[in-house]
Amino acid sequence: MVIDFHVHMFPDAMAAKTIEILADKSGLAPHADGTVGMTSAKMKEAGVAKAVHQNIATNPHQMQKVNDFAIAINQKEEFICFGSVHPEAENYKDEIKRIADSGLQGIKLHPDYQGFFIDDPVMQPLYEEVLKHDLILLFHTGIDIGLPPPVHAAPKAIANTLGLFSGEKVVFAHMAGFQMNEEAMEYVIGRDVYIDTSCTAEYADRATWVTMLQAHNPDKILFATDFPWGDFGHEIEAIQKLPVDEQLKEKILHENAEALLSL
C-alpha cells in the first residue's frame, strides 16, 4: 500500500504546454506528460494506490478553473484532490467554502508562485479560514528551482508560523525546505507539524535525509514524489531502503496519510 501525498496533473488540453514550460524553467525532465490518464497508468505500474493532487492557483483569475478541475477528478477512485486559493482574490473566503463543500480535502499554497512570504501577518486570516473549514493546508517550502530568489517559505520563516500551525493539519512539503536541509533541521524538523518527502530523496545527501526523517515525529511524515518531477518507483525504493524499522516505513508510505485523510 502506497499513498503519494503530492502529485501534479493538468487538463489534457493544456498539460503538454504546461509541462514544457515548467521543465524549461526548472531544467528537470518530467516522468510523464501531466495528464490524468498517464499519471493513473504510472501509479498502477509502481503500485501507488492513491495520490493527492495538488493544485496551484497562480493568479486570482484562474482560481475557480483550477478548482473546477480538481473537483472533477476528485470523483476518480485513485485520486484525492486539494484545491488552491490566491491571496489576492477578493472572494477567497467564498472559494475556500466551495472547496470544502465540494469534498476536496485540502488547499495548497505556493508562496513563491503566489507572491507572499509565509510568515507575513497579512496572510493569517486566510490561514485561519482554511483551518476553520477543517481542511488540510499544504505549503511548498524552500527553494523552487524554476523561480528566482527570494525564497518565500524558508524554514526560518516557517518557524514564525508555528504558533498558529503546531498541532494543526498543516503540511510543509519538501521536508520543510527544499535544498535548505540544515535550516530545516534547525527550525522545523521535530516540531508538531507534518512534512512530506516530495522530490527530496534524490536531492538531499542520503545521510542527512535519513537523519531528518529519524528526527521528526514518525506519525507526521508523508510519502510524496512531486510527480511528474519525482519518479514513483525511485522514491518508493528510497523509503524501502531506509535503515529504519519496517513500522516507520509503513507509517511513511501510507499509514500517516490514511490517518490524516481519514481513509
C-alpha positions as a printed NumPy array, in Angstrom:
array([[  0.   ,   0.   ,   0.   ],
       [  1.443,   3.351,  -1.057],
       [ -0.207,   6.771,  -0.916],
       [  1.569,   9.631,  -2.661],
       [  0.651,  12.894,  -0.956],
       [  1.939,  15.265,  -3.637],
       [  1.375,  14.932,  -7.389],
       [  0.53 ,  17.428, -10.126],
       [ -1.824,  16.987, -13.074],
       [ -3.358,  19.308, -15.627],
       [ -6.327,  19.261, -18.016],
       [ -5.478,  17.318, -21.181],
       [ -5.785,  20.4  , -23.392],
       [ -3.062,  22.291, -21.517],
       [ -0.918,  19.532, -19.963],
       [  1.742,  19.278, -22.664],
       [  2.351,  23.024, -22.86 ],
       [  2.349,  23.458, -19.087],
       [  4.837,  20.632, -18.556],
       [  7.049,  22.045, -21.316],
       [  7.108,  25.477, -19.663],
       [  7.813,  24.094, -16.198],
       [ 10.53 ,  21.762, -17.484],
       [ 12.201,  24.668, -19.26 ],
       [ 12.12 ,  26.836, -16.121],
       [ 13.408,  24.149, -13.765],
       [ 15.715,  22.17 , -16.009],
       [ 14.004,  18.986, -14.815],
       [ 12.929,  16.146, -17.104],
       [  9.34 ,  15.097, -16.323],
       [  8.436,  11.44 , -15.857],
       [  5.039,  11.841, -17.534],
       [  3.02 ,  14.252, -19.648],
       [  0.995,  15.693, -16.775],
       [ -2.326,  14.198, -17.85 ],
       [ -4.685,  12.355, -15.549],
       [ -4.556,   9.267, -17.76 ],
       [ -0.778,   8.883, -17.794],
       [ -0.499,   9.671, -14.095],
       [ -3.011,   6.928, -13.321],
       [ -1.145,   4.456, -15.544],
       [  2.228,   5.26 , -13.926],
       [  0.688,   4.862, -10.474],
       [ -0.53 ,   1.365, -11.334],
       [  2.895,   0.395, -12.705],
       [  4.596,   1.479,  -9.462],
       [  1.979,   0.17 ,  -7.045],
       [  0.703,   3.552,  -5.87 ],
       [ -2.876,   3.038,  -4.652],
       [ -3.858,   6.676,  -4.215],
       [ -2.343,  10.054,  -4.993],
       [ -3.16 ,  13.504,  -3.669],
       [ -3.397,  16.038,  -6.485],
       [ -2.006,  19.443,  -5.502],
       [ -3.377,  22.431,  -7.406],
       [ -1.815,  25.891,  -7.502],
       [ -3.799,  28.993,  -8.411],
       [ -1.003,  31.205,  -9.728],
       [ -3.303,  34.206, -10.164],
       [ -6.764,  35.225,  -8.92 ],
       [ -8.384,  34.868, -12.351],
       [ -7.603,  31.174, -12.77 ],
       [ -8.531,  30.186,  -9.223],
       [-12.039,  28.93 ,  -9.961],
       [-10.987,  26.957, -13.062],
       [ -8.126,  25.325, -11.179],
       [-10.554,  24.184,  -8.525],
       [-13.171,  23.091, -11.064],
       [-10.547,  20.699, -12.47 ],
       [ -9.737,  19.355,  -9.012],
       [-13.41 ,  18.834,  -8.202],
       [-13.918,  16.956, -11.466],
       [-11.08 ,  14.48 , -10.997],
       [-11.778,  14.057,  -7.281],
       [-14.501,  11.641,  -8.37 ],
       [-11.893,   9.144,  -9.568],
       [-11.146,   6.367,  -7.083],
       [ -7.369,   6.668,  -7.184],
       [ -7.194,  10.445,  -6.626],
       [ -7.767,  12.693,  -3.637],
       [ -7.676,  16.34 ,  -4.663],
       [ -6.734,  19.583,  -2.989],
       [ -7.826,  22.973,  -4.224],
       [ -5.983,  26.267,  -4.149],
       [ -6.845,  29.875,  -3.435],
       [ -4.945,  33.02 ,  -4.357],
       [ -4.38 ,  35.523,  -1.538],
       [ -5.14 ,  38.457,  -3.853],
       [ -8.559,  37.092,  -4.789],
       [-11.257,  39.201,  -3.173],
       [-13.545,  36.17 ,  -2.891],
       [-11.027,  33.741,  -1.405],
       [-13.271,  33.056,   1.601],
       [-16.135,  32.033,  -0.676],
       [-13.755,  29.809,  -2.651],
       [-12.455,  28.128,   0.498],
       [-16.05 ,  27.32 ,   1.433],
       [-16.737,  25.987,  -2.08 ],
       [-13.634,  23.786,  -1.853],
       [-14.764,  22.378,   1.487],
       [-18.364,  21.892,   0.369],
       [-17.264,  20.094,  -2.812],
       [-15.494,  17.353,  -0.874],
       [-11.897,  18.383,  -1.559],
       [ -9.736,  17.62 ,   1.468],
       [ -7.282,  20.473,   1.467],
       [ -5.699,  23.546,  -0.056],
       [ -2.207,  24.028,  -1.419],
       [ -0.433,  27.353,  -1.277],
       [  2.821,  28.135,  -3.094],
       [  4.355,  31.28 ,  -1.592],
       [  6.83 ,  31.723,  -4.458],
       [  4.334,  31.401,  -7.31 ],
       [  1.652,  33.318,  -5.411],
       [  3.926,  36.137,  -4.27 ],
       [  3.69 ,  36.153,  -0.474],
       [  6.008,  35.384,   2.422],
       [  4.764,  32.515,   4.551],
       [  5.164,  34.438,   7.826],
       [  3.608,  37.7  ,   6.625],
       [  0.944,  38.598,   9.237],
       [ -1.396,  39.699,   6.437],
       [ -1.771,  36.017,   5.494],
       [ -3.051,  34.876,   8.89 ],
       [ -6.77 ,  35.482,   8.173],
       [ -6.514,  33.27 ,   5.066],
       [ -4.738,  30.526,   7.02 ],
       [ -7.337,  30.676,   9.77 ],
       [-10.152,  30.486,   7.221],
       [ -8.679,  27.288,   5.751],
       [ -8.238,  25.656,   9.151],
       [-11.705,  26.781,  10.244],
       [-13.18 ,  24.627,   7.469],
       [-11.197,  21.596,   8.721],
       [ -9.14 ,  21.494,   5.519],
       [ -5.543,  20.306,   5.313],
       [ -3.191,  23.159,   4.424],
       [ -0.102,  22.237,   2.386],
       [  2.712,  24.639,   1.528],
       [  5.553,  24.466,  -0.947],
       [  8.645,  25.239,   1.118],
       [ 12.268,  26.006,   0.407],
       [ 13.792,  26.803,  -2.962],
       [ 11.796,  26.479,  -6.161],
       [ 14.439,  25.807,  -8.791],
       [ 12.176,  27.186, -11.51 ],
       [ 11.948,  30.637,  -9.917],
       [ 14.477,  33.317,  -8.894],
       [ 15.1  ,  34.404,  -5.275],
       [ 13.904,  35.353,  -2.763],
       [ 12.708,  32.174,  -1.104],
       [  9.229,  32.94 ,   0.223],
       [  8.916,  29.933,   2.556],
       [ 12.324,  29.369,   4.12 ],
       [ 12.468,  27.197,   7.253],
       [ 13.404,  30.146,   9.481],
       [ 10.266,  31.956,   8.306],
       [  8.194,  28.79 ,   8.795],
       [  9.267,  28.8  ,  12.441],
       [  7.477,  32.134,  12.845],
       [  4.173,  30.435,  11.896],
       [  4.346,  27.562,  14.376],
       [  2.319,  29.389,  16.994],
       [ -0.649,  29.064,  14.65 ],
       [  0.232,  25.807,  12.912],
       [  1.561,  23.486,  15.632],
       [ -0.788,  20.553,  16.108],
       [ -2.919,  21.548,  13.113],
       [ -3.425,  19.753,   9.795],
       [ -0.593,  21.668,   8.132],
       [  1.956,  20.051,   5.811],
       [  5.296,  21.573,   4.831],
       [  6.292,  19.943,   1.562],
       [  9.835,  19.005,   0.534],
       [ 10.911,  18.182,   4.103],
       [ 10.13 ,  21.732,   5.242],
       [ 12.65 ,  23.365,   2.924],
       [ 13.739,  22.084,  -0.475],
       [ 17.55 ,  22.267,  -0.684],
       [ 17.634,  24.014,   2.715],
       [ 18.194,  20.959,   4.893],
       [ 20.377,  22.468,   7.619],
       [ 17.949,  25.323,   8.171],
       [ 15.002,  22.915,   8.14 ],
       [ 16.69 ,  20.774,  10.809],
       [ 17.261,  23.812,  12.991],
       [ 13.844,  25.391,  12.738],
       [ 11.174,  22.859,  11.688],
       [ 12.167,  19.191,  11.874],
       [ 10.962,  17.711,  15.145],
       [  8.162,  20.284,  15.58 ],
       [  4.478,  19.315,  15.784],
       [  3.707,  19.683,  12.06 ],
       [  3.536,  17.389,   9.052],
       [  6.263,  17.209,   6.428],
       [  6.249,  15.414,   3.096],
       [  9.169,  13.768,   1.335],
       [  8.388,  15.105,  -2.139],
       [ 11.303,  15.393,  -4.511],
       [ 13.929,  15.128,  -1.766],
       [ 15.367,  11.602,  -1.912],
       [ 17.468,  12.311,  -4.992],
       [ 18.478,  15.855,  -3.996],
       [ 19.421,  15.58 ,  -0.317],
       [ 22.585,  13.909,   0.905],
       [ 21.346,  10.459,   1.952],
       [ 22.793,  10.567,   5.459],
       [ 21.259,  13.993,   6.063],
       [ 17.919,  12.822,   4.65 ],
       [ 17.832,   9.806,   6.98 ],
       [ 18.794,  11.957,   9.972],
       [ 15.942,  14.358,   9.208],
       [ 13.399,  11.545,   8.922],
       [ 14.551,   9.981,  12.183],
       [ 14.439,  13.334,  13.984],
       [ 10.821,  14.077,  13.089],
       [  7.612,  12.779,  14.658],
       [  7.154,   9.359,  12.966],
       [  3.39 ,   9.947,  12.769],
       [  3.811,  13.171,  10.786],
       [  5.921,  12.156,   7.786],
       [  4.072,  11.705,   4.485],
       [  5.413,   9.918,   1.429],
       [  5.338,  12.151,  -1.641],
       [  7.06 ,  12.448,  -5.017],
       [  6.051,  15.751,  -6.651],
       [  5.232,  13.614,  -9.711],
       [  5.829,  14.09 , -12.61 ],
       [  9.053,  15.704, -11.343],
       [  9.825,  12.877,  -8.951],
       [  9.617,   9.234, -10.04 ],
       [  7.198,   6.928,  -8.205],
       [  9.42 ,   3.862,  -8.307],
       [ 12.629,   5.649,  -7.351],
       [ 11.042,   7.454,  -4.415],
       [  9.322,   4.305,  -3.101],
       [ 12.59 ,   2.409,  -3.304],
       [ 14.344,   5.19 ,  -1.359],
       [ 11.897,   4.719,   1.522],
       [ 12.059,   0.923,   1.362],
       [ 15.867,   1.051,   1.637],
       [ 15.895,   3.302,   4.695],
       [ 17.997,   1.896,   7.575],
       [ 14.99 ,   2.084,   9.916],
       [ 12.414,  -0.389,  11.206],
       [  9.592,  -1.559,   8.978],
       [  6.965,   0.127,  11.132],
       [  8.334,   3.577,  10.276],
       [  8.419,   2.726,   6.578],
       [  4.765,   1.689,   6.673],
       [  3.843,   4.885,   8.504],
       [  5.59 ,   6.985,   5.871],
       [  4.344,   5.075,   2.839],
       [  0.658,   5.01 ,   3.744],
       [ -0.419,   4.845,   7.394],
       [  0.136,   8.51 ,   8.224],
       [ -1.66 ,   9.623,   5.086],
       [ -4.563,   7.276,   5.798],
       [ -4.937,   8.809,   9.259],
       [ -4.668,  12.406,   8.068],
       [ -7.078,  11.869,   5.173],
       [ -9.471,   9.743,   7.282],
       [ -9.325,   6.848,   4.818]])
